[in-house]
Tab-separated table of C-alpha atoms and ligand atoms in Angstrom:
chain	number	residue	atom	x	y	z
A	680	MET	CA	110.713	-77.971	66.218
A	681	CYS	CA	107.293	-77.939	64.871
A	682	ALA	CA	103.967	-78.467	66.231
A	683	TYR	CA	101.516	-81.243	65.229
A	684	ILE	CA	101.143	-81.322	61.431
A	685	PRO	CA	97.840	-82.246	60.465
A	686	LEU	CA	97.284	-84.035	57.135
A	687	SER	CA	94.577	-81.458	56.056
A	688	ILE	CA	92.526	-79.168	57.837
A	689	PRO	CA	89.909	-76.365	56.783
A	690	ASN	CA	91.646	-72.849	55.970
A	691	PHE	CA	89.203	-69.460	57.765
A	692	GLU	CA	91.219	-66.912	56.800
A	693	GLY	CA	88.699	-64.680	54.712
A	694	ASN	CA	85.205	-63.549	54.943
A	695	GLU	CA	83.836	-66.867	56.745
A	696	LYS	CA	82.731	-65.174	60.180
A	697	LYS	CA	81.512	-61.821	58.783
A	698	TYR	CA	79.273	-64.096	56.304
A	699	VAL	CA	77.992	-66.840	58.493
A	700	ASP	CA	77.037	-63.799	60.870
A	701	GLU	CA	75.160	-62.079	58.175
A	702	ALA	CA	73.548	-65.255	57.763
A	703	VAL	CA	72.512	-65.481	61.363
A	704	GLU	CA	71.642	-61.934	61.926
A	705	GLN	CA	69.065	-62.019	58.905
A	706	GLY	CA	67.633	-65.327	60.183
A	707	TRP	CA	68.021	-67.016	56.892
A	708	VAL	CA	69.801	-70.105	58.386
A	709	SER	CA	68.055	-72.974	56.423
A	710	THR	CA	67.496	-74.339	53.098
A	711	GLY	CA	66.364	-70.936	51.683
A	712	GLY	CA	68.423	-67.595	51.428
A	713	ALA	CA	70.732	-65.367	49.104
A	714	PHE	CA	73.949	-67.210	49.981
A	715	ILE	CA	72.618	-70.315	48.518
A	716	THR	CA	72.189	-68.675	45.073
A	717	ARG	CA	75.207	-66.727	45.495
A	718	LEU	CA	77.339	-69.679	46.005
A	719	GLU	CA	75.345	-71.697	43.135
A	720	MET	CA	76.653	-68.776	40.740
A	721	ASP	CA	80.229	-68.377	42.128
A	722	LEU	CA	80.256	-71.935	41.465
A	723	ALA	CA	78.872	-71.952	37.928
A	724	ALA	CA	81.107	-68.920	37.537
A	725	PHE	CA	84.190	-70.278	38.496
A	726	LEU	CA	83.455	-74.007	36.643
A	727	HIS	CA	82.649	-72.122	33.130
A	728	THR	CA	79.094	-73.845	33.581
A	729	GLU	CA	75.446	-72.547	33.312
A	730	ASN	CA	73.985	-74.200	36.371
A	731	VAL	CA	75.121	-75.648	39.818
A	732	ALA	CA	72.256	-77.058	42.534
A	733	ALA	CA	73.985	-76.548	45.594
A	734	CYS	CA	73.226	-79.467	48.158
A	735	GLN	CA	73.932	-81.202	51.643
A	736	SER	CA	77.050	-83.246	50.726
A	737	GLY	CA	78.939	-84.892	47.806
A	738	THR	CA	77.210	-87.861	48.544
A	739	SER	CA	73.724	-86.591	48.081
A	740	ALA	CA	75.159	-84.773	45.137
A	741	LEU	CA	76.362	-88.354	43.686
A	742	HIS	CA	73.147	-89.944	44.645
A	743	LEU	CA	70.787	-87.160	42.769
A	744	SER	CA	73.120	-87.636	39.811
A	745	LEU	CA	72.215	-91.882	39.552
A	746	VAL	CA	68.074	-90.864	40.136
A	747	ASP	CA	68.378	-88.291	37.324
A	748	ALA	CA	70.588	-90.827	35.366
A	749	GLY	CA	67.571	-93.139	35.546
A	750	VAL	CA	69.677	-95.966	37.337
A	751	ARG	CA	67.094	-98.435	38.676
A	752	PRO	CA	67.208	-101.480	40.548
A	753	GLY	CA	69.086	-103.893	38.560
A	754	ASP	CA	70.733	-101.560	36.335
A	755	VAL	CA	74.743	-102.467	36.438
A	756	VAL	CA	76.801	-99.382	37.401
A	757	LEU	CA	80.720	-99.186	36.841
A	758	VAL	CA	82.406	-98.109	39.271
A	759	PRO	CA	86.372	-97.811	40.917
A	760	PRO	CA	87.729	-99.960	43.767
A	761	LEU	CA	90.326	-97.592	44.931
A	762	THR	CA	88.833	-94.236	46.374
A	763	PHE	CA	86.511	-93.237	49.115
A	764	ILE	CA	83.356	-95.372	49.535
A	765	ALA	CA	80.745	-92.669	49.373
A	766	ALA	CA	81.498	-92.899	45.557
A	767	VAL	CA	80.018	-96.327	45.667
A	768	ASN	CA	77.412	-96.314	48.043
A	769	PRO	CA	74.685	-94.523	46.188
A	770	VAL	CA	74.534	-97.486	43.666
A	771	LYS	CA	73.530	-99.403	46.565
A	772	TYR	CA	70.977	-96.502	47.510
A	773	GLN	CA	69.150	-97.295	44.054
A	774	PHE	CA	69.461	-100.721	44.297
A	775	ALA	CA	71.519	-101.187	41.494
A	776	THR	CA	74.711	-103.735	41.276
A	777	PRO	CA	78.362	-102.355	41.135
A	778	VAL	CA	81.021	-103.607	39.130
A	779	PHE	CA	84.440	-102.590	40.065
A	780	ILE	CA	87.140	-101.750	37.158
A	781	ASP	CA	90.390	-101.136	37.760
A	782	CYS	CA	92.137	-97.951	38.355
A	783	ASP	CA	95.063	-96.421	36.047
A	784	ASP	CA	98.669	-94.645	37.236
A	785	SER	CA	96.498	-91.853	38.453
A	786	PHE	CA	94.382	-93.993	40.647
A	787	CYS	CA	91.399	-92.863	38.176
A	788	MET	CA	89.471	-95.353	36.111
A	789	ASP	CA	91.263	-97.382	33.541
A	790	PRO	CA	89.907	-96.575	29.972
A	791	VAL	CA	91.588	-99.607	28.363
A	792	LYS	CA	89.860	-101.984	30.863
A	793	LEU	CA	86.623	-100.085	31.030
A	794	ALA	CA	86.830	-100.686	27.100
A	795	SER	CA	87.699	-104.573	27.168
A	796	PHE	CA	85.057	-105.057	29.642
A	797	CYS	CA	82.275	-103.527	27.986
A	798	GLU	CA	84.013	-104.957	24.330
A	799	GLN	CA	84.428	-108.641	25.817
A	800	GLU	CA	81.776	-109.132	28.952
A	801	CYS	CA	79.037	-107.078	27.551
A	802	LYS	CA	76.700	-107.194	24.241
A	803	PHE	CA	75.507	-103.897	22.825
A	804	GLU	CA	71.416	-104.253	21.792
A	805	ASN	CA	68.930	-102.172	21.217
A	806	GLY	CA	70.771	-98.839	21.944
A	807	ASN	CA	71.866	-100.616	25.748
A	808	LEU	CA	74.816	-102.199	26.915
A	809	LEU	CA	74.181	-105.634	28.698
A	810	TYR	CA	76.060	-107.174	31.176
A	811	ARG	CA	74.441	-110.710	32.512
A	812	GLY	CA	71.340	-109.403	30.665
A	813	GLN	CA	71.055	-106.480	33.159
A	814	VAL	CA	71.574	-102.614	31.757
A	815	VAL	CA	74.940	-101.136	32.130
A	816	ARG	CA	73.221	-97.499	32.901
A	817	ALA	CA	76.359	-95.339	34.429
A	818	LEU	CA	79.606	-95.266	35.101
A	819	VAL	CA	81.021	-93.225	38.307
A	820	VAL	CA	84.210	-92.044	37.254
A	821	VAL	CA	86.235	-90.469	40.272
A	822	HIS	CA	88.985	-87.650	39.911
A	823	VAL	CA	90.795	-89.484	42.556
A	824	PHE	CA	93.075	-86.802	44.910
A	825	GLY	CA	92.558	-83.761	42.516
A	826	ASN	CA	94.029	-85.631	39.528
A	827	MET	CA	91.711	-85.842	36.167
A	828	ALA	CA	91.000	-89.182	34.888
A	829	ASP	CA	91.411	-89.736	31.195
A	830	MET	CA	88.215	-88.217	30.089
A	831	GLU	CA	89.127	-87.909	26.502
A	832	SER	CA	89.318	-91.941	26.394
A	833	ILE	CA	86.232	-92.533	29.252
A	834	MET	CA	83.548	-90.035	26.977
A	835	GLU	CA	84.303	-91.869	23.667
A	836	ILE	CA	83.766	-95.274	25.632
A	837	ALA	CA	80.730	-93.996	27.472
A	838	ARG	CA	79.177	-92.015	24.047
A	839	LYS	CA	79.652	-95.611	22.201
A	840	TYR	CA	77.668	-97.722	24.575
A	841	SER	CA	75.247	-95.098	25.805
A	842	ILE	CA	76.728	-95.544	29.563
A	843	LYS	CA	75.713	-92.000	31.393
A	844	VAL	CA	78.960	-90.529	32.929
A	845	ILE	CA	78.980	-89.495	36.465
A	846	GLU	CA	82.187	-87.701	37.489
A	847	ASP	CA	82.963	-87.687	41.056
A	848	ALA	CA	84.700	-84.315	41.218
A	849	THR	CA	84.719	-83.988	45.045
A	850	GLU	CA	88.279	-83.996	45.282
A	851	ALA	CA	89.157	-82.056	42.057
A	852	LEU	CA	87.369	-78.834	42.284
A	853	GLY	CA	89.644	-76.454	40.157
A	854	THR	CA	91.428	-79.098	38.165
A	855	TYR	CA	91.215	-78.374	34.445
A	856	TYR	CA	92.405	-79.450	31.132
A	857	THR	CA	95.136	-77.129	29.903
A	858	ASP	CA	95.776	-79.602	26.288
A	859	GLY	CA	93.359	-81.556	23.865
A	860	LEU	CA	90.075	-82.413	23.312
A	861	PHE	CA	88.534	-80.820	26.424
A	862	LYS	CA	91.031	-77.985	26.703
A	863	GLY	CA	89.608	-75.261	29.529
A	864	ARG	CA	87.136	-77.977	30.837
A	865	TYR	CA	87.005	-78.205	34.743
A	866	ALA	CA	86.185	-81.907	36.077
A	867	GLY	CA	82.946	-82.164	37.072
A	868	THR	CA	81.872	-80.540	33.696
A	869	ILE	CA	82.659	-83.379	30.916
A	870	GLY	CA	80.456	-86.109	31.998
A	871	ASP	CA	76.474	-86.087	32.259
A	872	TYR	CA	76.760	-84.923	35.809
A	873	GLY	CA	79.518	-83.122	38.090
A	874	ALA	CA	79.472	-84.196	42.084
A	875	PHE	CA	81.475	-81.943	44.508
A	876	SER	CA	81.949	-82.161	48.170
A	877	PHE	CA	82.660	-79.318	50.437
A	878	ASN	CA	83.629	-81.589	53.271
A	879	GLY	CA	85.879	-80.638	56.324
A	880	ASN	CA	89.020	-81.711	54.484
A	881	LYS	CA	88.214	-80.735	50.924
A	882	ILE	CA	89.908	-77.891	49.102
A	883	ILE	CA	87.024	-75.423	50.215
A	884	THR	CA	84.430	-76.292	52.734
A	885	THR	CA	81.185	-75.743	54.085
A	886	GLY	CA	81.342	-77.863	57.480
A	887	GLY	CA	79.373	-80.501	55.028
A	888	GLY	CA	78.145	-79.689	51.832
A	889	GLY	CA	78.370	-80.640	47.900
A	890	ALA	CA	77.293	-79.038	44.776
A	891	VAL	CA	75.997	-81.261	41.533
A	892	THR	CA	76.165	-79.771	37.993
A	893	SER	CA	75.312	-81.311	34.474
A	894	ASN	CA	75.992	-80.255	31.084
A	895	ASP	CA	72.284	-79.719	30.527
A	896	SER	CA	70.891	-76.885	32.563
A	897	ALA	CA	67.578	-78.122	32.458
A	898	LYS	CA	69.023	-81.332	34.110
A	899	VAL	CA	70.373	-79.202	36.880
A	900	ASP	CA	66.865	-77.222	37.565
A	901	HIS	CA	65.252	-81.043	38.343
A	902	LEU	CA	68.165	-81.936	40.451
A	903	ARG	CA	67.662	-78.551	42.657
A	904	TYR	CA	63.908	-79.714	42.367
A	905	LEU	CA	64.367	-83.352	43.727
A	906	SER	CA	66.868	-81.829	46.498
A	907	THR	CA	63.938	-79.949	47.857
A	908	GLN	CA	61.408	-82.549	48.145
A	909	ALA	CA	60.305	-82.221	44.904
A	910	LYS	CA	58.019	-79.076	45.861
A	911	ASN	CA	56.476	-77.952	42.461
A	912	ASP	CA	55.267	-74.832	44.127
A	913	PRO	CA	56.529	-72.921	47.539
A	914	HIS	CA	53.050	-72.050	48.710
A	915	TYR	CA	51.180	-75.285	48.070
A	916	TYR	CA	51.763	-78.808	48.933
A	917	ILE	CA	52.154	-80.413	45.559
A	918	HIS	CA	54.794	-82.669	44.646
A	919	ASP	CA	54.911	-84.920	41.343
A	920	GLU	CA	57.827	-87.026	42.040
A	921	ILE	CA	59.482	-88.483	45.364
A	922	GLY	CA	62.147	-85.845	46.489
A	923	TYR	CA	64.769	-86.052	48.923
A	924	ASN	CA	65.697	-83.143	52.097
A	925	TYR	CA	69.361	-82.873	50.302
A	926	ARG	CA	69.328	-78.745	49.633
A	927	MET	CA	72.378	-77.223	51.245
A	928	THR	CA	71.323	-74.539	54.236
A	929	ASN	CA	72.127	-70.793	54.022
A	930	LEU	CA	74.545	-71.238	56.981
A	931	GLN	CA	76.434	-73.521	55.092
A	932	ALA	CA	76.616	-71.746	51.737
A	933	ALA	CA	77.884	-68.438	53.763
A	934	LEU	CA	80.909	-70.394	54.465
A	935	GLY	CA	81.172	-71.355	51.100
A	936	VAL	CA	81.122	-68.005	49.267
A	937	ALA	CA	83.706	-66.698	51.626
A	938	GLN	CA	85.925	-70.147	50.744
A	939	MET	CA	85.112	-69.527	47.056
A	940	GLU	CA	86.810	-65.989	47.094
A	941	GLU	CA	89.872	-67.582	48.720
A	942	LEU	CA	89.716	-70.977	46.138
A	943	PRO	CA	92.402	-69.771	43.772
A	944	ASP	CA	94.565	-68.958	46.247
A	945	PHE	CA	94.067	-72.261	47.867
A	946	ILE	CA	94.714	-74.054	44.671
A	947	LEU	CA	98.399	-71.967	44.152
A	948	ARG	CA	99.260	-72.835	47.517
A	949	LYS	CA	98.533	-76.662	46.880
A	950	GLN	CA	100.475	-76.522	43.837
A	951	ARG	CA	103.179	-74.800	45.173
A	952	ASN	CA	103.370	-77.106	48.547
A	953	TYR	CA	103.494	-79.906	46.011
A	954	ASP	CA	106.374	-78.600	44.174
A	955	LEU	CA	108.081	-77.862	47.323
A	956	TYR	CA	107.882	-81.607	48.340
A	957	LYS	CA	108.622	-82.991	44.881
A	958	ALA	CA	112.370	-81.107	44.999
A	959	SER	CA	112.719	-82.589	48.400
A	960	PHE	CA	111.864	-86.377	47.398
A	961	GLU	CA	114.036	-86.014	44.079
A	962	GLY	CA	116.648	-88.552	43.826
A	963	PHE	CA	115.022	-90.343	47.197
A	964	ASP	CA	114.869	-94.303	46.024
A	965	LEU	CA	112.923	-95.721	48.891
A	966	ALA	CA	109.570	-93.424	47.892
A	967	LYS	CA	108.499	-91.213	45.116
A	968	LEU	CA	105.844	-88.541	45.076
A	969	MET	CA	103.088	-89.423	42.238
A	970	PRO	CA	102.731	-87.053	39.509
A	971	PHE	CA	99.520	-85.527	38.010
A	972	ARG	CA	98.076	-86.043	34.526
A	973	GLU	CA	100.253	-84.268	32.202
A	974	GLY	CA	98.126	-81.846	29.843
A	975	THR	CA	96.027	-80.657	32.727
A	976	SER	CA	95.861	-78.029	36.005
A	977	SER	CA	95.364	-80.169	38.865
A	978	ASN	CA	94.314	-78.515	42.162
A	979	LYS	CA	96.858	-80.773	43.712
A	980	TRP	CA	94.330	-81.336	46.570
A	981	PHE	CA	96.255	-84.532	48.629
A	982	TYR	CA	100.070	-85.673	47.854
A	983	SER	CA	100.740	-89.386	47.599
A	984	LEU	CA	103.679	-90.986	48.053
A	985	LEU	CA	104.604	-94.345	46.477
A	986	ILE	CA	106.595	-96.473	48.887
A	987	ASP	CA	108.993	-99.072	47.252
A	988	ARG	CA	108.011	-102.460	48.652
A	989	SER	CA	111.129	-104.581	47.317
A	990	ARG	CA	112.943	-102.384	50.266
A	991	ILE	CA	110.327	-101.832	52.700
A	992	SER	CA	107.805	-104.041	54.334
A	993	ALA	CA	106.945	-102.668	57.408
A	994	THR	CA	102.966	-102.073	57.218
A	995	MET	CA	101.766	-98.817	56.657
A	996	ARG	CA	99.977	-98.931	60.279
A	997	GLU	CA	103.730	-99.181	61.569
A	998	ILE	CA	104.724	-96.370	59.322
A	999	ILE	CA	101.832	-94.127	60.012
A	1000	THR	CA	101.855	-94.803	64.057
A	1001	VAL	CA	105.674	-93.748	64.192
A	1002	LEU	CA	105.315	-90.433	61.885
A	1003	ASP	CA	102.526	-89.923	64.442
A	1004	GLN	CA	104.544	-89.806	67.505
A	1005	GLN	CA	107.132	-87.620	65.637
A	1006	GLY	CA	104.359	-84.973	65.293
A	1007	ILE	CA	103.366	-85.981	61.525
A	1008	GLN	CA	99.753	-86.997	60.401
A	1009	THR	CA	99.653	-89.202	57.059
A	1010	ARG	CA	96.971	-91.757	55.932
A	1011	ALA	CA	97.353	-95.050	54.012
A	1012	ILE	CA	95.122	-94.866	50.824
A	1013	TRP	CA	91.971	-96.651	51.139
A	1014	GLY	CA	90.873	-100.053	51.499
A	1015	LEU	CA	89.482	-101.686	48.388
A	1016	ILE	CA	85.700	-100.932	48.170
A	1017	ASN	CA	85.216	-104.417	46.995
A	1018	GLU	CA	86.769	-105.839	49.815
A	1019	GLN	CA	84.434	-104.139	52.359
A	1020	LYS	CA	81.610	-106.765	53.657
A	1021	PRO	CA	78.661	-104.820	52.123
A	1022	TYR	CA	80.774	-105.310	48.545
A	1023	GLU	CA	82.861	-108.392	48.871
A	1024	ASN	CA	80.255	-110.330	46.915
A	1025	GLU	CA	80.180	-107.880	43.963
A	1026	ILE	CA	81.710	-108.573	40.481
A	1027	THR	CA	85.125	-107.184	40.053
A	1028	TYR	CA	86.952	-107.023	36.478
A	1029	ARG	CA	90.870	-107.558	36.296
A	1030	LEU	CA	91.850	-105.455	39.069
A	1031	GLU	CA	95.800	-105.147	39.093
A	1032	LYS	CA	96.645	-101.891	40.036
A	1033	ALA	CA	94.295	-100.859	42.696
A	1034	PRO	CA	95.458	-103.482	44.860
A	1035	TYR	CA	98.918	-102.651	43.960
A	1036	TYR	CA	98.593	-99.072	44.904
A	1037	ALA	CA	96.442	-99.778	48.071
A	1038	THR	CA	99.277	-101.320	49.859
A	1039	ARG	CA	101.780	-98.747	48.780
A	1040	ILE	CA	100.409	-95.144	48.858
A	1041	LEU	CA	100.819	-92.895	51.790
A	1042	ASN	CA	99.151	-89.496	51.888
A	1043	ILE	CA	101.378	-86.452	53.077
A	1044	PRO	CA	100.159	-83.472	54.711
A	1045	SER	CA	98.861	-80.842	52.409
A	1046	SER	CA	96.801	-78.254	54.131
A	1047	THR	CA	96.790	-75.089	52.572
A	1048	GLN	CA	98.199	-73.287	55.626
A	1049	ILE	CA	101.480	-75.775	55.632
A	1050	THR	CA	104.631	-73.812	55.811
A	1051	GLU	CA	107.817	-74.331	53.607
A	1052	GLU	CA	109.329	-75.116	57.122
A	1053	GLU	CA	107.183	-77.962	58.091
A	1054	ILE	CA	107.316	-79.283	54.518
A	1055	GLY	CA	110.787	-79.842	55.202
A	1056	PHE	CA	110.183	-81.156	58.379
A	1057	VAL	CA	107.884	-83.904	56.813
A	1058	ALA	CA	110.138	-84.509	54.211
A	1059	ASP	CA	113.074	-85.304	56.452
A	1060	HIS	CA	111.344	-87.499	59.247
A	1061	VAL	CA	109.730	-89.590	56.397
A	1062	LYS	CA	112.945	-89.794	54.422
A	1063	ALA	CA	114.729	-90.971	57.390
A	1064	LEU	CA	111.957	-93.627	58.720
A	1065	LEU	CA	111.948	-94.996	55.361
A	1066	GLU	CA	115.817	-95.319	55.305
A	1067	GLU	CA	115.858	-97.052	58.945
A	1068	LEU	CA	113.130	-99.601	57.704
A	1069	ALA	CA	114.655	-100.478	54.533
A	1070	GLN	CA	116.378	-103.865	53.820
B	1644	LIG	C1	84.709	-86.756	50.141
B	1644	LIG	C2	84.315	-87.693	48.979
B	1644	LIG	C3	82.829	-88.107	48.769
B	1644	LIG	C4	81.815	-87.581	49.614
B	1644	LIG	O1	81.483	-86.005	50.142
B	1644	LIG	P1	80.727	-85.921	51.301
B	1644	LIG	O2	80.280	-84.570	50.859
B	1644	LIG	O3	81.472	-86.677	52.355
B	1644	LIG	O4	79.553	-86.711	51.157
B	1644	LIG	C5	82.705	-88.998	47.673
B	1644	LIG	N1	83.629	-89.414	46.927
B	1644	LIG	C6	85.087	-89.116	47.097
B	1644	LIG	C7	85.812	-89.656	46.461
B	1644	LIG	C8	85.196	-88.344	48.296
B	1644	LIG	O5	86.682	-88.108	48.444
């Protein structure tokens, strides 16, 4: 028998306690302190990028990116329908208009539909792409579950139409291209901005926290400035812009520095566990484990089972409830953002795959601590349940 197997929980097997104690002993617990700078440098080195700003959350990282990208009230921002709602809410914080573009089989933005939206629904005038008279200022591409979006195609389209690219890499820390134009480049370092999250269930956690980077180091300095109330000088209260209280604290960063030491090992474990699940579901015809994009090395943060709806009509809620009673925590992929109350009147463009996957994907336990025995237990129980439910 296995104890209850959670979906995705933090792993503190390293120096977490030691560094947090150090921060407390030194009295540096707030938005100043050496751990913040150290975490920023560790992230920059890991991502092979020049400059990273640590902040309060992935959501604030995304919001700062939109502000810096010049997204203004009335602008259009192209967004995904099938992801966590925090990827889209900052568009509303800027009083901009989201337009939902469908995903491809990686769950990430479909470049073919993106291109046809730009070509067929918009006009390119004086260097701006216009949709119903409004400027399409930016797009938010999410690297869902640690998969890499098709960045080669997306960047080409975005450059052609002068659209700023904000990568939501909150789930994809450590995913990079192994082939092609962007070989060696990490998710979050390809577009104009990249946002990361260190929330409790992400591959590393600082309790709550995030980081933001850009291909332009000066922009990262500006993002850091905005995150600290746009304070021009540490001693005199001079502010040249409207800032935010979005800076990470030293306590969070202490946790983050310890987690970064373990990140390479976490990724190896996630990849190994994925392979174990893959072997278990090989040849099983009621559900298949979704692959990650070829030509990339994924952090394999979350695992997705695609359920065969031609044979299984039970709702996700029913499946999740039975598995929970058996001691296995699973979850459904998100509800579509365009169907949530604040977004139900927004424009969608040819959504086909997003609603398809929304009713078919079950996420199974993926914590770094999960044992081989537990993976076998999960696979056996999921298979047995689906066989029982199959018609
Ligand atoms: C986790 C997550 C966020 C938000 O990050 P927080 O740190 O929780 O604010 C944004 N987008 C996606 C896709 C996420 O998974």
